[in-house]
Tab-separated table of C-alpha atoms and ligand atoms in Angstrom:
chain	number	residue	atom	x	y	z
A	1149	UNK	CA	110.147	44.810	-89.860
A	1150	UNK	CA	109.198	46.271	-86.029
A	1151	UNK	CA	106.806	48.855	-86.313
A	1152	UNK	CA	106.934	49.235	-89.813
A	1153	UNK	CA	103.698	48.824	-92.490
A	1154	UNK	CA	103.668	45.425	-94.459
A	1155	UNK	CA	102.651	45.540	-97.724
A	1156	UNK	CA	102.144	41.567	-99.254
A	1157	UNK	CA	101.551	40.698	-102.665
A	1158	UNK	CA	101.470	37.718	-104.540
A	1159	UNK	CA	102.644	36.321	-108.052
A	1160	UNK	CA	103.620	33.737	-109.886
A	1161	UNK	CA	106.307	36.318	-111.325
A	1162	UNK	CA	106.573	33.478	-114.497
A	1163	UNK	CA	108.232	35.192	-117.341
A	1164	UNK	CA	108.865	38.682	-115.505
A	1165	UNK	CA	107.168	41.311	-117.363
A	1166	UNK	CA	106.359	45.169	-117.043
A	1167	UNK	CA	102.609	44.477	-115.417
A	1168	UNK	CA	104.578	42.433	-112.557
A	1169	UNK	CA	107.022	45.349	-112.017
A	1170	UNK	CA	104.014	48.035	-112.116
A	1171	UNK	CA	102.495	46.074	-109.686
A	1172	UNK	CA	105.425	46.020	-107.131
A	1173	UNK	CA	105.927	49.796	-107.318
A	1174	UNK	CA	102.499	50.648	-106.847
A	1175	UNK	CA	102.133	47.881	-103.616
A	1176	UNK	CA	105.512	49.505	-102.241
A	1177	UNK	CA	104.229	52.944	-102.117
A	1178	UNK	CA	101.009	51.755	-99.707
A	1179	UNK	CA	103.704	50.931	-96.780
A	1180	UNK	CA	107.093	50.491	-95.991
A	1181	UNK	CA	107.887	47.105	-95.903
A	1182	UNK	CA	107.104	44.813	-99.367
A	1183	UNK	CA	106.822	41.006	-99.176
A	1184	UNK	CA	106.200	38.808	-102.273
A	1185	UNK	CA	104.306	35.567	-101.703
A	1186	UNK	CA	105.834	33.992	-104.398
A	1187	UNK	CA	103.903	30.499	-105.730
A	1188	UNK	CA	106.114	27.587	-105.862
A	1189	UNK	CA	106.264	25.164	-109.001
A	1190	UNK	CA	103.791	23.120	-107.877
A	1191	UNK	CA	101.042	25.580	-107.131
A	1192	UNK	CA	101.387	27.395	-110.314
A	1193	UNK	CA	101.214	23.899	-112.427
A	1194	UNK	CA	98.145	23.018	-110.406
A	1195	UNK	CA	96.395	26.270	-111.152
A	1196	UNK	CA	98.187	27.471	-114.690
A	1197	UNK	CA	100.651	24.978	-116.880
A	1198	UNK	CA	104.115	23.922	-115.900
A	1199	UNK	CA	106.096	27.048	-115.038
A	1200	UNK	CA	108.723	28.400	-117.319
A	1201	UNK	CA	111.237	29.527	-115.060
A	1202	UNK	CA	112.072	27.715	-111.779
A	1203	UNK	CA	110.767	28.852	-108.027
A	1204	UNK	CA	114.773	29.937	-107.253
A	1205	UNK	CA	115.239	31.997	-110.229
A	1206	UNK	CA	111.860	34.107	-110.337
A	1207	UNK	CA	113.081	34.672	-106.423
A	1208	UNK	CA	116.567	35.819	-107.343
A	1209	UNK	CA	114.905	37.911	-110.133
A	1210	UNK	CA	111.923	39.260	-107.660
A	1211	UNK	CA	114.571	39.452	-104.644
A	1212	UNK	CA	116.951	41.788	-106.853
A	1213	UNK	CA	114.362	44.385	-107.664
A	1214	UNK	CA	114.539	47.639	-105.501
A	1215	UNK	CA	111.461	48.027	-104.046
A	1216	UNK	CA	110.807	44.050	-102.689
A	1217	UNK	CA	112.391	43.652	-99.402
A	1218	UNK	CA	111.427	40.178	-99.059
A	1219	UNK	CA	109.871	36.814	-100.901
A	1220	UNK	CA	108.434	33.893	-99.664
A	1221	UNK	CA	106.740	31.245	-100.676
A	1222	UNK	CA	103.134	31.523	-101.181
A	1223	UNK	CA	100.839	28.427	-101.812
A	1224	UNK	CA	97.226	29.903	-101.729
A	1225	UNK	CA	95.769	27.669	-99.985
A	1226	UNK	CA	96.786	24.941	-102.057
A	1227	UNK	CA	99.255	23.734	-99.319
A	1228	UNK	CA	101.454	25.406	-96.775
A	1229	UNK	CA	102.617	27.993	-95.952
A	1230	UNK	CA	99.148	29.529	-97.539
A	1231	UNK	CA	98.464	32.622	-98.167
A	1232	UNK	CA	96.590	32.916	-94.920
A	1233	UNK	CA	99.853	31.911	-92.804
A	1234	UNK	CA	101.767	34.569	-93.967
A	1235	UNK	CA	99.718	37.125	-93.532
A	1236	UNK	CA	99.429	36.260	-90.145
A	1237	UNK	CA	103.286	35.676	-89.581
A	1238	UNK	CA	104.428	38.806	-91.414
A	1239	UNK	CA	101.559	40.795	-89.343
A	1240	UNK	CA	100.909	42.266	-92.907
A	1241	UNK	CA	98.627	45.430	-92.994
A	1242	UNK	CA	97.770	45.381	-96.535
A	1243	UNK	CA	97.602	42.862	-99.151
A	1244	UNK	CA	97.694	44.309	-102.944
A	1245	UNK	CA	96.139	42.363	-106.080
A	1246	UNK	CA	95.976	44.506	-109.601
A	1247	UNK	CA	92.187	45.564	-110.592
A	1248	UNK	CA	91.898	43.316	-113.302
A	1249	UNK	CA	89.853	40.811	-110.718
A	1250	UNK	CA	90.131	39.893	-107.378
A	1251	UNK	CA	90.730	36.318	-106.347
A	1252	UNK	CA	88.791	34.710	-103.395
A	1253	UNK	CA	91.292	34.212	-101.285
A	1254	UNK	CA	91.809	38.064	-101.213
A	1255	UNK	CA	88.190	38.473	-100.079
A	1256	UNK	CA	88.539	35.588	-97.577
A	1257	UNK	CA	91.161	37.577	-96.081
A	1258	UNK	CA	89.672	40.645	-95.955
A	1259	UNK	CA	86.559	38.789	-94.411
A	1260	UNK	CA	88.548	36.920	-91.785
A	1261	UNK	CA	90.072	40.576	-90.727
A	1262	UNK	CA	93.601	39.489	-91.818
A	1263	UNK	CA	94.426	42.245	-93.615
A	1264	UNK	CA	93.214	45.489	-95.818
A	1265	UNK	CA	92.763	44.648	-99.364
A	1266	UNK	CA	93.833	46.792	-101.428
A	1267	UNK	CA	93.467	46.977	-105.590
A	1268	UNK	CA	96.129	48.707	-107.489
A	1269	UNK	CA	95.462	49.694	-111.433
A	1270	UNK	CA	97.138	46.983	-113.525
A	1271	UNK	CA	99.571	47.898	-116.220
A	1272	UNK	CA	97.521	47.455	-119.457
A	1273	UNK	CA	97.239	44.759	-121.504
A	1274	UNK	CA	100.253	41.973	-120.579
A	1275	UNK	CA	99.783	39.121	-118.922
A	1276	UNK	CA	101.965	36.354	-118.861
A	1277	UNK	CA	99.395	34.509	-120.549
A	1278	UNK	CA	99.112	36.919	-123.381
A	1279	UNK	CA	103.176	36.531	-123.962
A	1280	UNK	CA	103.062	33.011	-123.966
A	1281	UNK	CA	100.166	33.235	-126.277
A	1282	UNK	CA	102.446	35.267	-128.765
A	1283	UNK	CA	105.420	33.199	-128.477
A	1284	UNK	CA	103.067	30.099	-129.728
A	1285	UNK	CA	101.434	31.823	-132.133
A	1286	UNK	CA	104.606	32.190	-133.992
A	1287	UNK	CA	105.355	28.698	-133.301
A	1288	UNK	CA	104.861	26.780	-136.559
A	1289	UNK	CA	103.852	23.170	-137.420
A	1290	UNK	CA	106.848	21.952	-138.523
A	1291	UNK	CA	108.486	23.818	-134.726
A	1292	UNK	CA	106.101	22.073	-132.977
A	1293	UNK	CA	106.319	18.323	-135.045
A	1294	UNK	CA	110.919	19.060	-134.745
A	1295	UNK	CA	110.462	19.340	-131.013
A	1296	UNK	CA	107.781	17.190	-130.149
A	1297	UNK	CA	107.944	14.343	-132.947
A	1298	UNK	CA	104.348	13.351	-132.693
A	1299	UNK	CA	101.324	15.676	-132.984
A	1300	UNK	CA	97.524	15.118	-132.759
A	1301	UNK	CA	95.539	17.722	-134.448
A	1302	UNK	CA	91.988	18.205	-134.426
A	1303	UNK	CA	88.772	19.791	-136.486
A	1304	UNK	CA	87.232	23.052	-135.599
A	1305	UNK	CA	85.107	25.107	-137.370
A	1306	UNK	CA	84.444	27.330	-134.956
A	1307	UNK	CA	85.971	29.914	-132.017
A	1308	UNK	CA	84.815	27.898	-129.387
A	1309	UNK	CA	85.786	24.711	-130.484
A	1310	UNK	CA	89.182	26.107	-131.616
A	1311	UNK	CA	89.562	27.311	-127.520
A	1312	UNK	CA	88.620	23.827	-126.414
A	1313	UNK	CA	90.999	21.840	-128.253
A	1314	UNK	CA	93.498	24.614	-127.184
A	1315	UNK	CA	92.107	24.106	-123.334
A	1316	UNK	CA	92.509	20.653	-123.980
A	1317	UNK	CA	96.290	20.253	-125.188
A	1318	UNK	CA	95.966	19.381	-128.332
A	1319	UNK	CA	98.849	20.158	-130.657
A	1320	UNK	CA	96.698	21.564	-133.553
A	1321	UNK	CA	93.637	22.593	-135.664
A	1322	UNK	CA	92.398	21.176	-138.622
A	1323	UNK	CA	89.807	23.189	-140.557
A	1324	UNK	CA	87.933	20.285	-142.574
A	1325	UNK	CA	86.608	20.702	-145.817
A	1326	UNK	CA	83.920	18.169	-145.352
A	1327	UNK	CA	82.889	20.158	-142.148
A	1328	UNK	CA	83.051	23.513	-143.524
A	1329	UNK	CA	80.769	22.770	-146.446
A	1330	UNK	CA	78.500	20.654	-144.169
A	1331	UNK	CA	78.099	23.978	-142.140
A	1332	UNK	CA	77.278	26.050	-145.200
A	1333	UNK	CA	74.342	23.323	-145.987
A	1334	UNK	CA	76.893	21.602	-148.893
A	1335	UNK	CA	78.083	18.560	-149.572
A	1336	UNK	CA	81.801	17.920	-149.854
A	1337	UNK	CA	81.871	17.999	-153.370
A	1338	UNK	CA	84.224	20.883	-154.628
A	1339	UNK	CA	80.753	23.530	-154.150
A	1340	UNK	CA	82.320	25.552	-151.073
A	1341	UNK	CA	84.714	28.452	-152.271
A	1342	UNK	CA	88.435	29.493	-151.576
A	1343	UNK	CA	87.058	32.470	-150.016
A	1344	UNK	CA	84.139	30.255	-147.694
A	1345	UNK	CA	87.307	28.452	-146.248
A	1346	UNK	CA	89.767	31.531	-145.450
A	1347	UNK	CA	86.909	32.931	-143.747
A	1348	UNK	CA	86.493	29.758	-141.841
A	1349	UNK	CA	90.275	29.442	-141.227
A	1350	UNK	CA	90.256	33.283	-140.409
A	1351	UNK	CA	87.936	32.260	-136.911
A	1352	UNK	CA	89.531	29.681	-136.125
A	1353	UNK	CA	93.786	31.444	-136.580
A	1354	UNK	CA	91.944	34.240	-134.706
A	1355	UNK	CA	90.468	32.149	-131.887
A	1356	UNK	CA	93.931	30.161	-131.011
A	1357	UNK	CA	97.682	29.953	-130.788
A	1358	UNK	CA	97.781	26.170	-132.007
A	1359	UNK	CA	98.834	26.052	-135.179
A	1360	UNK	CA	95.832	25.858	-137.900
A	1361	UNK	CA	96.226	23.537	-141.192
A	1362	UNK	CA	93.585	23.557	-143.509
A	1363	UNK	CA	92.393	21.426	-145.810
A	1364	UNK	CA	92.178	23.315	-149.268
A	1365	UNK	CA	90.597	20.138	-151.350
A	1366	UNK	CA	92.131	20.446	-155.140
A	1367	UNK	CA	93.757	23.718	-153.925
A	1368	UNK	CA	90.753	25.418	-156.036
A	1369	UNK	CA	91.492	25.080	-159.540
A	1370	UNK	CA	95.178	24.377	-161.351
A	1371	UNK	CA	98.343	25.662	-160.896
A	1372	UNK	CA	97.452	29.699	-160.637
A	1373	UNK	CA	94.681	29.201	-158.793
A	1374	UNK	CA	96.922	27.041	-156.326
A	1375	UNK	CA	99.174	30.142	-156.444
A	1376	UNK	CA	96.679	32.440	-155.186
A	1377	UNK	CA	95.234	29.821	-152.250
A	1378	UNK	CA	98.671	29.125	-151.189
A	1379	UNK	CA	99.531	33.021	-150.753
A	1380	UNK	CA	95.770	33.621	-149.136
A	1381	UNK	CA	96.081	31.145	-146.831
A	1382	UNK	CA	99.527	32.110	-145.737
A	1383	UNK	CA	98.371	35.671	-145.663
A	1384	UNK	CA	95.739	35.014	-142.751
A	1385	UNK	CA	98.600	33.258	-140.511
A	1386	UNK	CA	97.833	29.423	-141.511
A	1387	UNK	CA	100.544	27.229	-140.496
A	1388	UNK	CA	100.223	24.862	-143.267
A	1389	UNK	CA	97.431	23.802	-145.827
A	1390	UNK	CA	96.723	20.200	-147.292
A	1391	UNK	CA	96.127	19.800	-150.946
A	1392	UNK	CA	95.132	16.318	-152.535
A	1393	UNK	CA	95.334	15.261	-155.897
A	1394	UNK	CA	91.822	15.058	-156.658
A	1395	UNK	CA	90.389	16.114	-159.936
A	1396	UNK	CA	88.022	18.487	-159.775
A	1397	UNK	CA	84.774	18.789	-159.206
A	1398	UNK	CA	86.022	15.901	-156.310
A	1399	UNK	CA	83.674	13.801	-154.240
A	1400	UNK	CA	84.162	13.496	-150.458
A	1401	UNK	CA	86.905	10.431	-149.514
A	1402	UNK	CA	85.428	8.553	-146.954
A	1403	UNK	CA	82.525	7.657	-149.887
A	1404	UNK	CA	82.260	6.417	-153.441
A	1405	UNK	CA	84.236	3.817	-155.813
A	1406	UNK	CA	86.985	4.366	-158.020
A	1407	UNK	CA	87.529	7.739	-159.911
A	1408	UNK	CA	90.270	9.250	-161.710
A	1409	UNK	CA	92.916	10.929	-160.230
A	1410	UNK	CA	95.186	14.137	-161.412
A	1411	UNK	CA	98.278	12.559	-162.867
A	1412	UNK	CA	100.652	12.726	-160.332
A	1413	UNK	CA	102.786	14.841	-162.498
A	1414	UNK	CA	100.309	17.444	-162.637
A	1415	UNK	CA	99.777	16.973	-158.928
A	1416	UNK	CA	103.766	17.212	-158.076
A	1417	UNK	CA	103.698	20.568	-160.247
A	1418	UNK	CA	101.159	22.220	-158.013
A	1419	UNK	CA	103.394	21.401	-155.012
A	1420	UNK	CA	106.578	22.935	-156.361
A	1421	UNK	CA	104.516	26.018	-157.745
A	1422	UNK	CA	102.900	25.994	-154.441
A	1423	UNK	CA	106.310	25.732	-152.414
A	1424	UNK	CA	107.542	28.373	-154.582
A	1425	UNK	CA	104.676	30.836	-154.468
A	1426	UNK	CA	105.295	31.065	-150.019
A	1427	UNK	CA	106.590	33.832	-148.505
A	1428	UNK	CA	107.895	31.885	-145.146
A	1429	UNK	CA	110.007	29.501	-145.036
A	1430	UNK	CA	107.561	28.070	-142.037
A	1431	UNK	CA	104.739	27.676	-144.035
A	1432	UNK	CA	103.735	24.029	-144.419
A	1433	UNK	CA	102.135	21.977	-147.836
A	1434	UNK	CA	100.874	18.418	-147.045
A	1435	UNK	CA	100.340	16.729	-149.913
A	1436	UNK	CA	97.542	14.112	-150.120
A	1437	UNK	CA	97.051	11.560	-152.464
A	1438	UNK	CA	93.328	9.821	-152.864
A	1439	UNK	CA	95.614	6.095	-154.213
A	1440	UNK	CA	94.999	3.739	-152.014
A	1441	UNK	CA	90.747	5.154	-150.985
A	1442	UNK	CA	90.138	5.043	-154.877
A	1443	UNK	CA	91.881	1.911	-155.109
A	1444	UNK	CA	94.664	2.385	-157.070
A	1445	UNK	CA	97.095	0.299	-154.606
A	1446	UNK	CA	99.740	0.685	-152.283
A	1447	UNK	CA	102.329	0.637	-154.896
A	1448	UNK	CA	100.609	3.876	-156.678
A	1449	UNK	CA	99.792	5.345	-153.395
A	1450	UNK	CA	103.548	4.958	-152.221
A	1451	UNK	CA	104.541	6.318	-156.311
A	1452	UNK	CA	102.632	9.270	-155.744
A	1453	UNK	CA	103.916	10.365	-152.533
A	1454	UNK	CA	107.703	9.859	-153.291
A	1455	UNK	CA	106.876	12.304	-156.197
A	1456	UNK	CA	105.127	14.562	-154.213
A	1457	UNK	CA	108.077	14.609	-151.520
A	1458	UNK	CA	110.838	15.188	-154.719
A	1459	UNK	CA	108.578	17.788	-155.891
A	1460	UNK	CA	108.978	19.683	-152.065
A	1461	UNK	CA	106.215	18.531	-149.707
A	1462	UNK	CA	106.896	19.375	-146.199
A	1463	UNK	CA	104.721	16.247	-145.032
A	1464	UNK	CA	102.234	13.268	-146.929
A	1465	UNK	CA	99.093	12.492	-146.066
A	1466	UNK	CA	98.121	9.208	-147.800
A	1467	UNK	CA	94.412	8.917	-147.030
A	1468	UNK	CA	93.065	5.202	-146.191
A	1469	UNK	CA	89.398	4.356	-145.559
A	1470	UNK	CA	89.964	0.480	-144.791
A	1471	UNK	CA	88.197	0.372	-141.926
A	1472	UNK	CA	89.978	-2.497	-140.068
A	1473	UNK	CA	93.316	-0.030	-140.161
A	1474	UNK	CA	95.427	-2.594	-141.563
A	1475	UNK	CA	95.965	-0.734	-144.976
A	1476	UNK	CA	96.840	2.352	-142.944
A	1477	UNK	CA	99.302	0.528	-140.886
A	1478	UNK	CA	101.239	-0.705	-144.115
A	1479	UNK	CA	101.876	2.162	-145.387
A	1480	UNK	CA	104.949	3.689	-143.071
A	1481	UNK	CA	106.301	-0.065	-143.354
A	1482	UNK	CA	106.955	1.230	-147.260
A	1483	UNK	CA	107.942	4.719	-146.313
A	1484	UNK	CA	111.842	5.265	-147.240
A	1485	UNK	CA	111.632	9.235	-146.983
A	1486	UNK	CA	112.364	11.549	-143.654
A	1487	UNK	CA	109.059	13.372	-144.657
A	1488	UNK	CA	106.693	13.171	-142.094
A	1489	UNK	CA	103.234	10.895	-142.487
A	1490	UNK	CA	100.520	12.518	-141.722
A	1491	UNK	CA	97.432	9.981	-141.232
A	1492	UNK	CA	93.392	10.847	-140.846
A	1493	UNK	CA	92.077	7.671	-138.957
A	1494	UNK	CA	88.270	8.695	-138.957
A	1495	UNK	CA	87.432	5.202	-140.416
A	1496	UNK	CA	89.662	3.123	-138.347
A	1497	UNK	CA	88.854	4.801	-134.763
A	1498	UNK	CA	89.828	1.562	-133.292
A	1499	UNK	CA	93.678	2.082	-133.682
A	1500	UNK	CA	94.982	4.394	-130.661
A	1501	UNK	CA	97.097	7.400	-131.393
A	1502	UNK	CA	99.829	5.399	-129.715
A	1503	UNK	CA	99.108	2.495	-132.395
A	1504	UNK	CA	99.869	4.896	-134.963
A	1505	UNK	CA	102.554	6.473	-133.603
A	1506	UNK	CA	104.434	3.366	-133.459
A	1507	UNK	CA	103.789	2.666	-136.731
A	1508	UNK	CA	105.503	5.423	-138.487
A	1509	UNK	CA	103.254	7.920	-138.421
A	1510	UNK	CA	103.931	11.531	-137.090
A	1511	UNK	CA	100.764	13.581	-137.300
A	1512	UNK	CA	97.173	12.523	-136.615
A	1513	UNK	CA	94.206	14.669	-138.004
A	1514	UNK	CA	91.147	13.798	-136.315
A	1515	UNK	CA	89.407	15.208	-138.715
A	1516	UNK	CA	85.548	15.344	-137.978
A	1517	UNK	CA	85.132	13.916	-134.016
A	1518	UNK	CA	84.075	17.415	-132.691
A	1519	UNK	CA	81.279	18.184	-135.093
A	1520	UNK	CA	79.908	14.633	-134.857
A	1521	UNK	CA	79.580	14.586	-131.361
A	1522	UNK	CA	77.703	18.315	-131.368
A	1523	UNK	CA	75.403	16.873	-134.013
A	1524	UNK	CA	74.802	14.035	-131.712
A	1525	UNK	CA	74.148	16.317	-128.809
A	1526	UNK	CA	72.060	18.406	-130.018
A	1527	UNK	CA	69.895	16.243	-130.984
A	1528	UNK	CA	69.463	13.932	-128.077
A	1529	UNK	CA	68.814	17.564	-126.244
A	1530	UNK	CA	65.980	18.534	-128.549
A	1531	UNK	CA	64.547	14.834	-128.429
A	1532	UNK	CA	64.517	15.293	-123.793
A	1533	UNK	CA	63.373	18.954	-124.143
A	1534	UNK	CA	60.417	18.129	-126.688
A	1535	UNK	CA	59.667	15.138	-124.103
A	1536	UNK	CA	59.207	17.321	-121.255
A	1537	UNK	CA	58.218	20.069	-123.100
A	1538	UNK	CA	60.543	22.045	-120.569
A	1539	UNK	CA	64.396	22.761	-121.235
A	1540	UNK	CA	64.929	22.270	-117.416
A	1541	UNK	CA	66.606	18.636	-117.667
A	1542	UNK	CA	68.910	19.344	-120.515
A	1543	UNK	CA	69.914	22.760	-118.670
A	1544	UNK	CA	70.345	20.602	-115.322
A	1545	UNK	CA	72.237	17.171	-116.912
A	1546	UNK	CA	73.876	18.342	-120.324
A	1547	UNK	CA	74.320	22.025	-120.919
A	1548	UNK	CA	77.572	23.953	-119.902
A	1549	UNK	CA	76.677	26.741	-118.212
A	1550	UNK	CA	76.365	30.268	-119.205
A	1551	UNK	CA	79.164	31.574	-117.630
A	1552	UNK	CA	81.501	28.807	-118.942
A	1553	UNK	CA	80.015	29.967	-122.668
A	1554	UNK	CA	80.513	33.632	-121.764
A	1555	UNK	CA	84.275	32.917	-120.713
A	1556	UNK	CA	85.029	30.666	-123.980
A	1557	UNK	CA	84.684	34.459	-125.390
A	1558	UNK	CA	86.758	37.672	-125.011
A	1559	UNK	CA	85.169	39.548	-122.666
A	1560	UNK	CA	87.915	39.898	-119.894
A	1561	UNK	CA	89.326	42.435	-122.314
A	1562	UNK	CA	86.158	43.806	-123.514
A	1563	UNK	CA	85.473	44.495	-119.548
A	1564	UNK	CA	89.039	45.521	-119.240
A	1565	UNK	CA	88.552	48.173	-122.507
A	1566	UNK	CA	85.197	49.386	-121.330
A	1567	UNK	CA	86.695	50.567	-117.845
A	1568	UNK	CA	89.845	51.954	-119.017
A	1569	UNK	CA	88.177	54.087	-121.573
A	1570	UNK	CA	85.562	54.767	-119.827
A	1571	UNK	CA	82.512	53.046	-121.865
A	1572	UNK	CA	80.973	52.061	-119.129
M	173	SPV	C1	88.034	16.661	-144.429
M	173	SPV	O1	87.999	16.755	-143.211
M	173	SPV	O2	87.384	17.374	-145.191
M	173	SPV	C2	88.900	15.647	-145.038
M	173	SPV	C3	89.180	14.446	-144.299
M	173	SPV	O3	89.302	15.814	-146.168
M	173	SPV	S1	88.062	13.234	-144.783
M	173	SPV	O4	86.731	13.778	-144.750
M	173	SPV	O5	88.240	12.123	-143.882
M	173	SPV	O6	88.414	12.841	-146.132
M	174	MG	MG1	88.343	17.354	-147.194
């Protein structure tokens, strides 16, 4: 290393791609000697997700490529060794970081005199992040529930909501019916359109790599038009839809007294027409039946979705609205199928996820929370900024800021497009 030019970069190096290679080459050919401040396990899960490959592999991977000559381990300045202590032990004359953004601690080093900093063009377009982001969007709901047994999924009707839950951890997305038409100034009463809720669904599949099931009501119509909403929804890159056996026009669940139902024959029909009418074998139908909230009785309820399972449901959803959660709880005590229970707990918010876990149930839809609190929000904002006549204390106390809003939106790559071609 005497007398020759160091060259440092760092990486997490997680799933090894062509942008991390680029990078390398481009660092090598600034000097003569290349270390790789390579972030341990740790560091990466503190500032990224648990890593997919281990610290010693992405080494041996990063140690075997020609132009590296050395790795170590890199912490930031999260812990030691930081970034700050190599620099100073390998005497390094330049540190490299691709020109997608430069991360303070580069500046810091520059600042302190460390080093030369030094931004290389970055290979277009791949990112780890952007991989993963592929892999799980290809990840289905039935994947996801086979490998992690239990999923939460929650309502969005909107990109940034979608990106929350996502920044959050949740498992999935529901796109609510009752939300979607509350949106479009209806009430939840059969009036909003196939066509209004694939363009909701479209945001939201766009916005995410969760996994988005939708709740199609009736499935629009009878058995053709289920054909159609089964193929449209698939089309768009839905994981799975939800169809109950409401009559049609319906009213919304959580409200009125007993109705009819659609004989569960006719209901059972539209599931195997439905399972027939997919493309991919991933695709998921949830079949709801309205039994036990019109109060037809556990014994119906339980009926319906045994012949809603023989007719090919990939999971039942058998809707309670008794709001102490005892009815809800019963219901996987009479559940002899495999078939996963899918439960919607917005009337019994009392019972934790864990609570219904235990009890037999696999998925949770929280199917409204997000909206509710937004509506809530917004209008304890307008009530403070009318009061003081100022927006000042709802920007100080309760608004995110502008630049969290701005990053809950593309335009990393818009930036990224407008440089590389040149825009502006
Ligand atoms: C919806 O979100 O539209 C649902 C769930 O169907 S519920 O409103 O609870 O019936
Ligand atoms: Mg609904």
């Amino acid at each position: 290393m005497k007398n020759k030019k160091v060259v440092y970069a760092t990486m997490g190096g997680d799933l090894f791609h062509r942008g991390h290679l680029e990078l390398i080459k481009k660092a090598k050919k600034l000097g003569d000697f290349l270390i790789i401040g390579l972030h341990p396990d740790d560091v990466i899960k503190r500032y990224k997700r648990e890593p997919l490959i281990p610290f010693e592999d992405r080494k041996k991977i990063i140690e075997s490529i020609r132009e590296v000559d050395k790795v170590v381990e890199d912490c930031m300045d999260l812990r030691e060794p930081t970034m700050f202590d190599n620099l100073k032990k390998y005497k390094v004359s330049i540190a490299v970081h691709g020109d997608d953004w430069l991360p303070p601690l580069y500046k810091k080093a520059e600042e302190q005199k460390l080093c030369r900093v030094v931004q290389v063009e970055c290979y277009p377009y791949i990112t780890t992040t952007k991989l993963l982001q592929e892999i799980r969007r290809t990840k289905r709901l039935n994947y996801l529930l086979e490998k992690k047994k239990k999923l939460v999924i929650v309502s969005a009707g909107d990109a940034i909501t979608a990106k929350l839950i996502e920044e959050a951890e949740f498992d999935g997305i529901w796109v609510s019916g009752f939300e979607a038409s509350a949106r479009l100034g209806l009430a939840d009463n059969g009036c909003i359109t196939m066509t209004e809720m694939l363009n909701a669904a479209k945001t939201i599949v766009d916005a995410t790599s969760l996994p988005v099931l939708v709740d199609v009501d009736n499935g629009y119509g009878g058995l053709h038009n289920f054909i159609r909403t089964v193929k449209e929804f698939e089309k768009i890159g839905c994981s799975g839809i939800c169809v109950e056996d409401n009559i049609f026009p319906k009213i919304n669940s959580l409200w009125g007294g007993k109705i009819p139902l659609l004989s569960m024959e006719e209901h059972g029909a539209k599931i195997r027409v439905g399972k027939d009418a997919q493309k991919t074998k991933d695709f998921v139908i949830v079949a709801r039946t309205e039994a036990l909230i019109r109060g037809y009785g556990m014994a119906e309820a339980i009926k319906r979705a045994e012949h809603y399972v023989k007719s090919g449901a990939d999971m039942v959803l058998t809707h309670s609205r008794e709001s102490t959660g005892k009815e809800a709880l019963e219901i996987p005590k009479y559940w002899k199928s495999k078939i996963p229970l899918v439960i919607v707990p917005t009337k019994f918010p009392q019972l934790t996820n864990k609570q219904l876990f235990n009890a037999g149930f696999s998925v949770i839809v929280l199917a409204n929370q997000t909206e509710r609190v937004k509506i809530k929000a917004i209008r304890e904002s307008l009530k403070i900024i009318k009061k003081h006549d100022s927006v000042y204390p709802v920007e100080k106390e309760l608004s995110a800021t502008l630049d969290d809003m701005r990053d809950l939106t593309p335009i990393r790559e818009v930036e990224e497009i407008d440089r590389r071609y040149g825009t502006r």
